[in-house]
Tab-separated table of C-alpha atoms in Angstrom:
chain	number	residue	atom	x	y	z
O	15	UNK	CA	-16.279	-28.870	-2.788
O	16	UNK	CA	-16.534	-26.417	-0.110
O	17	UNK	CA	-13.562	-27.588	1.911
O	18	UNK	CA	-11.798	-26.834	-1.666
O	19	UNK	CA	-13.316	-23.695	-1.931
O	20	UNK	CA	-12.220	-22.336	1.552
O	21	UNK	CA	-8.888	-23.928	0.607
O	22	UNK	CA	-8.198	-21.926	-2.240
O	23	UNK	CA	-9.472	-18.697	-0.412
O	24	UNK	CA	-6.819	-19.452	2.037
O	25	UNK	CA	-4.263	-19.745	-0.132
O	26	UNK	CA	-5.020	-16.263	-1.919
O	27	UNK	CA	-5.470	-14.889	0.987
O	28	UNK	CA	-2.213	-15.778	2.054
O	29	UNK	CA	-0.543	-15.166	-1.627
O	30	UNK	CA	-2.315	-11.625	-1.109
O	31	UNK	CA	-0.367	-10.656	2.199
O	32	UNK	CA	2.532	-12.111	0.668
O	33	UNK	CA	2.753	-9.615	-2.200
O	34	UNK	CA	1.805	-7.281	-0.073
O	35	UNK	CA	4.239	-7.676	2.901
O	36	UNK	CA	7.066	-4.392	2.517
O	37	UNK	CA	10.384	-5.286	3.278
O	38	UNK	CA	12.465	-4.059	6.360
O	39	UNK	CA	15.609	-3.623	6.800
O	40	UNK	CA	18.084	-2.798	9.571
O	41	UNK	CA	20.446	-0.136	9.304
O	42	UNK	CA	22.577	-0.560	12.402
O	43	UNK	CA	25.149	2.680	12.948
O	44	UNK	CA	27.571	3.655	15.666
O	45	UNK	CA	25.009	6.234	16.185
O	46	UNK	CA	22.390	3.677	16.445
O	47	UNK	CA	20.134	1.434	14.878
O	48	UNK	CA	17.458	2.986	11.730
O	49	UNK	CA	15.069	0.478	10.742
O	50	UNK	CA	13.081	1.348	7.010
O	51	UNK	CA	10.197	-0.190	4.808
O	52	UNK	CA	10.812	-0.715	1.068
O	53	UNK	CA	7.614	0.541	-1.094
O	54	UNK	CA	6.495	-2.259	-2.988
O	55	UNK	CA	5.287	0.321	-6.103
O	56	UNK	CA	8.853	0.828	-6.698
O	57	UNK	CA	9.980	-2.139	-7.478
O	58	UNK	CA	13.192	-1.467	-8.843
O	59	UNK	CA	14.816	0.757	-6.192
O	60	UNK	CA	13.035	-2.111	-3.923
O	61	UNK	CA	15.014	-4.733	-5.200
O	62	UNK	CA	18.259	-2.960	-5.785
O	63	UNK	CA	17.925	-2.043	-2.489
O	64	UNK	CA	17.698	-5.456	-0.888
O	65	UNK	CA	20.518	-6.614	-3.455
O	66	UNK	CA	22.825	-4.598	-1.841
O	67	UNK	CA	22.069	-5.447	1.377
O	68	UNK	CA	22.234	-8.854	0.448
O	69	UNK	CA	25.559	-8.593	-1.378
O	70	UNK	CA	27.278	-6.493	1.683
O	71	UNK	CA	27.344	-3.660	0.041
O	72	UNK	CA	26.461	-1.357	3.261
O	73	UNK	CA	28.553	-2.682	5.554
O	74	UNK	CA	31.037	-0.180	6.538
O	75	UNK	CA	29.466	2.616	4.373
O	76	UNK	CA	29.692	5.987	5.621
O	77	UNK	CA	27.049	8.745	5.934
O	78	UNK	CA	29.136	11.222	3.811
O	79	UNK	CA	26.564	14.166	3.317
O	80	UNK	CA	25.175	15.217	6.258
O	81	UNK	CA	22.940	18.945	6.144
O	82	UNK	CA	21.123	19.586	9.803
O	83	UNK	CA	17.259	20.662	8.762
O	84	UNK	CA	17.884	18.739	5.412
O	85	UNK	CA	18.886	14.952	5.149
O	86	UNK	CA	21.519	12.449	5.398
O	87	UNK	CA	22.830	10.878	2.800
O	88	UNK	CA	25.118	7.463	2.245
O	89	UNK	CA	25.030	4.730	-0.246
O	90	UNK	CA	29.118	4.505	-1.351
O	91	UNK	CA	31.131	1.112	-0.701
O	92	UNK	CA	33.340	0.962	2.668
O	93	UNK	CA	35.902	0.797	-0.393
O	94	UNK	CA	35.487	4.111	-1.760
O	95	UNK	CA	33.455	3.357	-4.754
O	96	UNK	CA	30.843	5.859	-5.225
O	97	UNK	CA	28.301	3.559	-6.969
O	98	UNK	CA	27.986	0.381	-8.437
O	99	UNK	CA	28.323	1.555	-11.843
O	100	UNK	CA	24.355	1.501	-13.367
O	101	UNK	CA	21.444	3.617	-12.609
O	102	UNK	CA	18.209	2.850	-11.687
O	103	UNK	CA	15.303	4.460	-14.274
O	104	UNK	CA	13.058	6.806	-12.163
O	105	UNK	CA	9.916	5.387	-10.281
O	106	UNK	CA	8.334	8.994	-9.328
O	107	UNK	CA	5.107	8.333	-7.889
O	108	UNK	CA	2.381	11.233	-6.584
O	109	UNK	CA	1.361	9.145	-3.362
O	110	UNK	CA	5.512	9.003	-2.146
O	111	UNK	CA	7.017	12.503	-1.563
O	112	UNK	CA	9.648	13.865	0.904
O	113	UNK	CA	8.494	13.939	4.423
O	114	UNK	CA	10.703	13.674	7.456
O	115	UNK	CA	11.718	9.857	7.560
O	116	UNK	CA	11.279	9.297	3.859
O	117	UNK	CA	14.066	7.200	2.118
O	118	UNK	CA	14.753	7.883	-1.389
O	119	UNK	CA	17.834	8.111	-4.082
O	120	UNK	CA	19.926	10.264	-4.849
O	121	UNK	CA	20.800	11.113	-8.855
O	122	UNK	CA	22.775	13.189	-11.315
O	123	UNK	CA	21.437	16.848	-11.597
O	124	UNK	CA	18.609	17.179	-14.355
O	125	UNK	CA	21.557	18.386	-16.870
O	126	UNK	CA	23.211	15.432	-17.843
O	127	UNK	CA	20.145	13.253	-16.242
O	128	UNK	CA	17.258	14.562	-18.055
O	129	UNK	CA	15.159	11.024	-17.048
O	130	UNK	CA	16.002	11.602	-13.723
O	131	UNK	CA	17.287	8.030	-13.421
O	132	UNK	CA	18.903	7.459	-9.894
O	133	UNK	CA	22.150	6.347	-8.604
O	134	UNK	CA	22.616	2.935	-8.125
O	135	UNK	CA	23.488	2.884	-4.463
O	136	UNK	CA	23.079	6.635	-3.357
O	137	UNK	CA	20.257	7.058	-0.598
O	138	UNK	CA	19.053	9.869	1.004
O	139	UNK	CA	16.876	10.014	4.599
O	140	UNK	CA	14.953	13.031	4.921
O	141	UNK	CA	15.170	15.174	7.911
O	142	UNK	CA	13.690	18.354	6.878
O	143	UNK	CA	12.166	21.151	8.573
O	144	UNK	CA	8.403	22.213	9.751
O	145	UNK	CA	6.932	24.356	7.217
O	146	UNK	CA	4.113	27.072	7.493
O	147	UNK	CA	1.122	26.883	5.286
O	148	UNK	CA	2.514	29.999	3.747
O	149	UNK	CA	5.666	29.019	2.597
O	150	UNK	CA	4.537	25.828	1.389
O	151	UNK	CA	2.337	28.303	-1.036
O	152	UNK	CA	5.585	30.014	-2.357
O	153	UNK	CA	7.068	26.557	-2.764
O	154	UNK	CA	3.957	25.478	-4.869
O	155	UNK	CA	4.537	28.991	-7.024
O	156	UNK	CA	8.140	29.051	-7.511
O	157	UNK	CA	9.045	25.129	-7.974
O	158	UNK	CA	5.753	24.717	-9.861
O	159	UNK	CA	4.841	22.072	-6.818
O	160	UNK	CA	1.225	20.657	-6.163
O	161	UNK	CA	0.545	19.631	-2.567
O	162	UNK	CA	-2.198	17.596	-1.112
O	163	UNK	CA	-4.434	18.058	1.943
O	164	UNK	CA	-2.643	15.070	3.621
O	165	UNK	CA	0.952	16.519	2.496
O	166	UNK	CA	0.344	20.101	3.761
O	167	UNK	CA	-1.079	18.519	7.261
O	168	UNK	CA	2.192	16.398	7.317
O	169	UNK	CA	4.919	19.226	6.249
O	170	UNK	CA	3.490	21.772	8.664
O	171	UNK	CA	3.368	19.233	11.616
O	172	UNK	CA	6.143	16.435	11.495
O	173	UNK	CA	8.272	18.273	8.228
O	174	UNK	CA	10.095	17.626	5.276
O	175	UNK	CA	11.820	18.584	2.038
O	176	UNK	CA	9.133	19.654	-0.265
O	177	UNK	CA	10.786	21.353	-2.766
O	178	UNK	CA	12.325	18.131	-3.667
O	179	UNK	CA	8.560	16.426	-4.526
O	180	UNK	CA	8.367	15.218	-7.921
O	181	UNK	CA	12.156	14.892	-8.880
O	182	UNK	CA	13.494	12.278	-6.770
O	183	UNK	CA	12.399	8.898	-6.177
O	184	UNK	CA	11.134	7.993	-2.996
O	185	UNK	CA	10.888	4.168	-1.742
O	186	UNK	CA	10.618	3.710	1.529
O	187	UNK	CA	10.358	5.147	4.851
O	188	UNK	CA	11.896	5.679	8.607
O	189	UNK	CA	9.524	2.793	10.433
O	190	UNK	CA	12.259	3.244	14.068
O	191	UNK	CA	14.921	5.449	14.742
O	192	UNK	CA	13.786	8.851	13.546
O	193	UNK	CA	15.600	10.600	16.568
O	194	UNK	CA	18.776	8.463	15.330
O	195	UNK	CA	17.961	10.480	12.217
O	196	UNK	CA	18.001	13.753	14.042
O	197	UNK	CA	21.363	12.561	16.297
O	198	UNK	CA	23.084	12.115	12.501
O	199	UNK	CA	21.994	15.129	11.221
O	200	UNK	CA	23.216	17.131	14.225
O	201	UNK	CA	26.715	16.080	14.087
O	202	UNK	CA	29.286	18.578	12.934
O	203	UNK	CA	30.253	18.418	9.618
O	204	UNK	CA	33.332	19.932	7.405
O	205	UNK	CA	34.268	20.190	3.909
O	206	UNK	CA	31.452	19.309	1.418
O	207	UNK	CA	28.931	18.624	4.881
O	208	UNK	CA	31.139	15.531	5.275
O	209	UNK	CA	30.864	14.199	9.591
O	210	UNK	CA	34.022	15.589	10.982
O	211	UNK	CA	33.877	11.913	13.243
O	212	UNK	CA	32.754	9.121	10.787
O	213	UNK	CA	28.920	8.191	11.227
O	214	UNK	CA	28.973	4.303	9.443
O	215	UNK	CA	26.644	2.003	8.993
O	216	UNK	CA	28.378	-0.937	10.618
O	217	UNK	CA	25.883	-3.807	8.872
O	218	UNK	CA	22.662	-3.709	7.352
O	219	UNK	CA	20.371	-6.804	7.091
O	220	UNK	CA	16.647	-7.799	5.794
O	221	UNK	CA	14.681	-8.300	8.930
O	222	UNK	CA	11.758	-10.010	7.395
O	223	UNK	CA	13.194	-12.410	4.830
């Protein structure tokens, strides 16, 4: 009965790290390679995320927004399409917001997206700036924004995008390659911030399947 017993707590145990083990995946550019986590407590981007991957979808896809101090933003098909067509409903959570490194999707402006549902394949990496203690008070009085002890410790040391806390949905994070971040959002852009030399991601595969 006891060998049973310790049986079964190995087996939860091991169930346990299972559900909690966050998905990586390898974005290799020609800028170099960006390696993220996938939140498990958004499930949906999560595993739209590692569809796409799966399916090829990345391969080939161009950074096509790039603002220096901001983010960098891809997600379109190497063959031009935008998106894959659906939306993904919004997965807002408190404990995720925008600091430099964070992943999250891109979406429709509030007008015509009033759920705040996100693009299907449009991703965002933050980049961000450092922010005094005193403008992250006029953030929290003109956007309406709440920040935590832990978020004003983190935007007034490593940075971020504050302002954009509570309306987009973060799932994952930068785990190597934030300076590959940086080199991306330093290149010089043209028309609509678009890289005046293409910066592609060349492949992107799950590294812990």
């Amino acid at each position: 009965m006891k060998k049973l017993f310790l049986i079964l707590c190995v087996f939860l145990g091991m169930t346990a790290q299972a559900q909690d083990k966050e998905t990586m995946v390898l974005l290799k550019t020609n800028q170099g390679d960006i390696t993220v986590k996938l939140y498990n407590d958004t499930p949906k981007h999560r595993d739209n995320f590692i569809k796409l991957v799966n399916e090829g979808w990345f391969n080939g896809s161009p950074f096509h927004r790039v603002i220096n101090k901001f983010m960098i933003q891809g997600g379109q098909n190497a063959d031009g399409r935008v998106d894959p067509g659906y939306t993904i409903p919004a997965e807002i959570k408190p404990n995720h917001y925008h600091f430099k490194g964070a992943l999250a999707a891109a979406r429709m402006a509030d007008q015509v997206n009033p759920k705040k549902n996100s693009s299907g394949s449009q991703f965002y990496i933050v980049q961000g700036d450092v922010y005094t203690a005193q403008k992250l008070e006029r953030f929290r009085d003109y956007y309406g924004k709440t920040f935590t002890k832990e978020m004003v410790d983190v935007y007034t040391t490593l940075g971020g995008t504050p302002h954009l806390d509570g309306d987009y949905t973060v799932f994952g994070e930068v785990v190597e390659g934030l300076e590959i971040v940086d080199k991306i959002a330093a290149v010089q852009t043209g028309y609509m911030d678009v890289p005046v030399e293409p910066v592609v991601i060349i492949t992107a595969e799950i590294l812990n399947k």
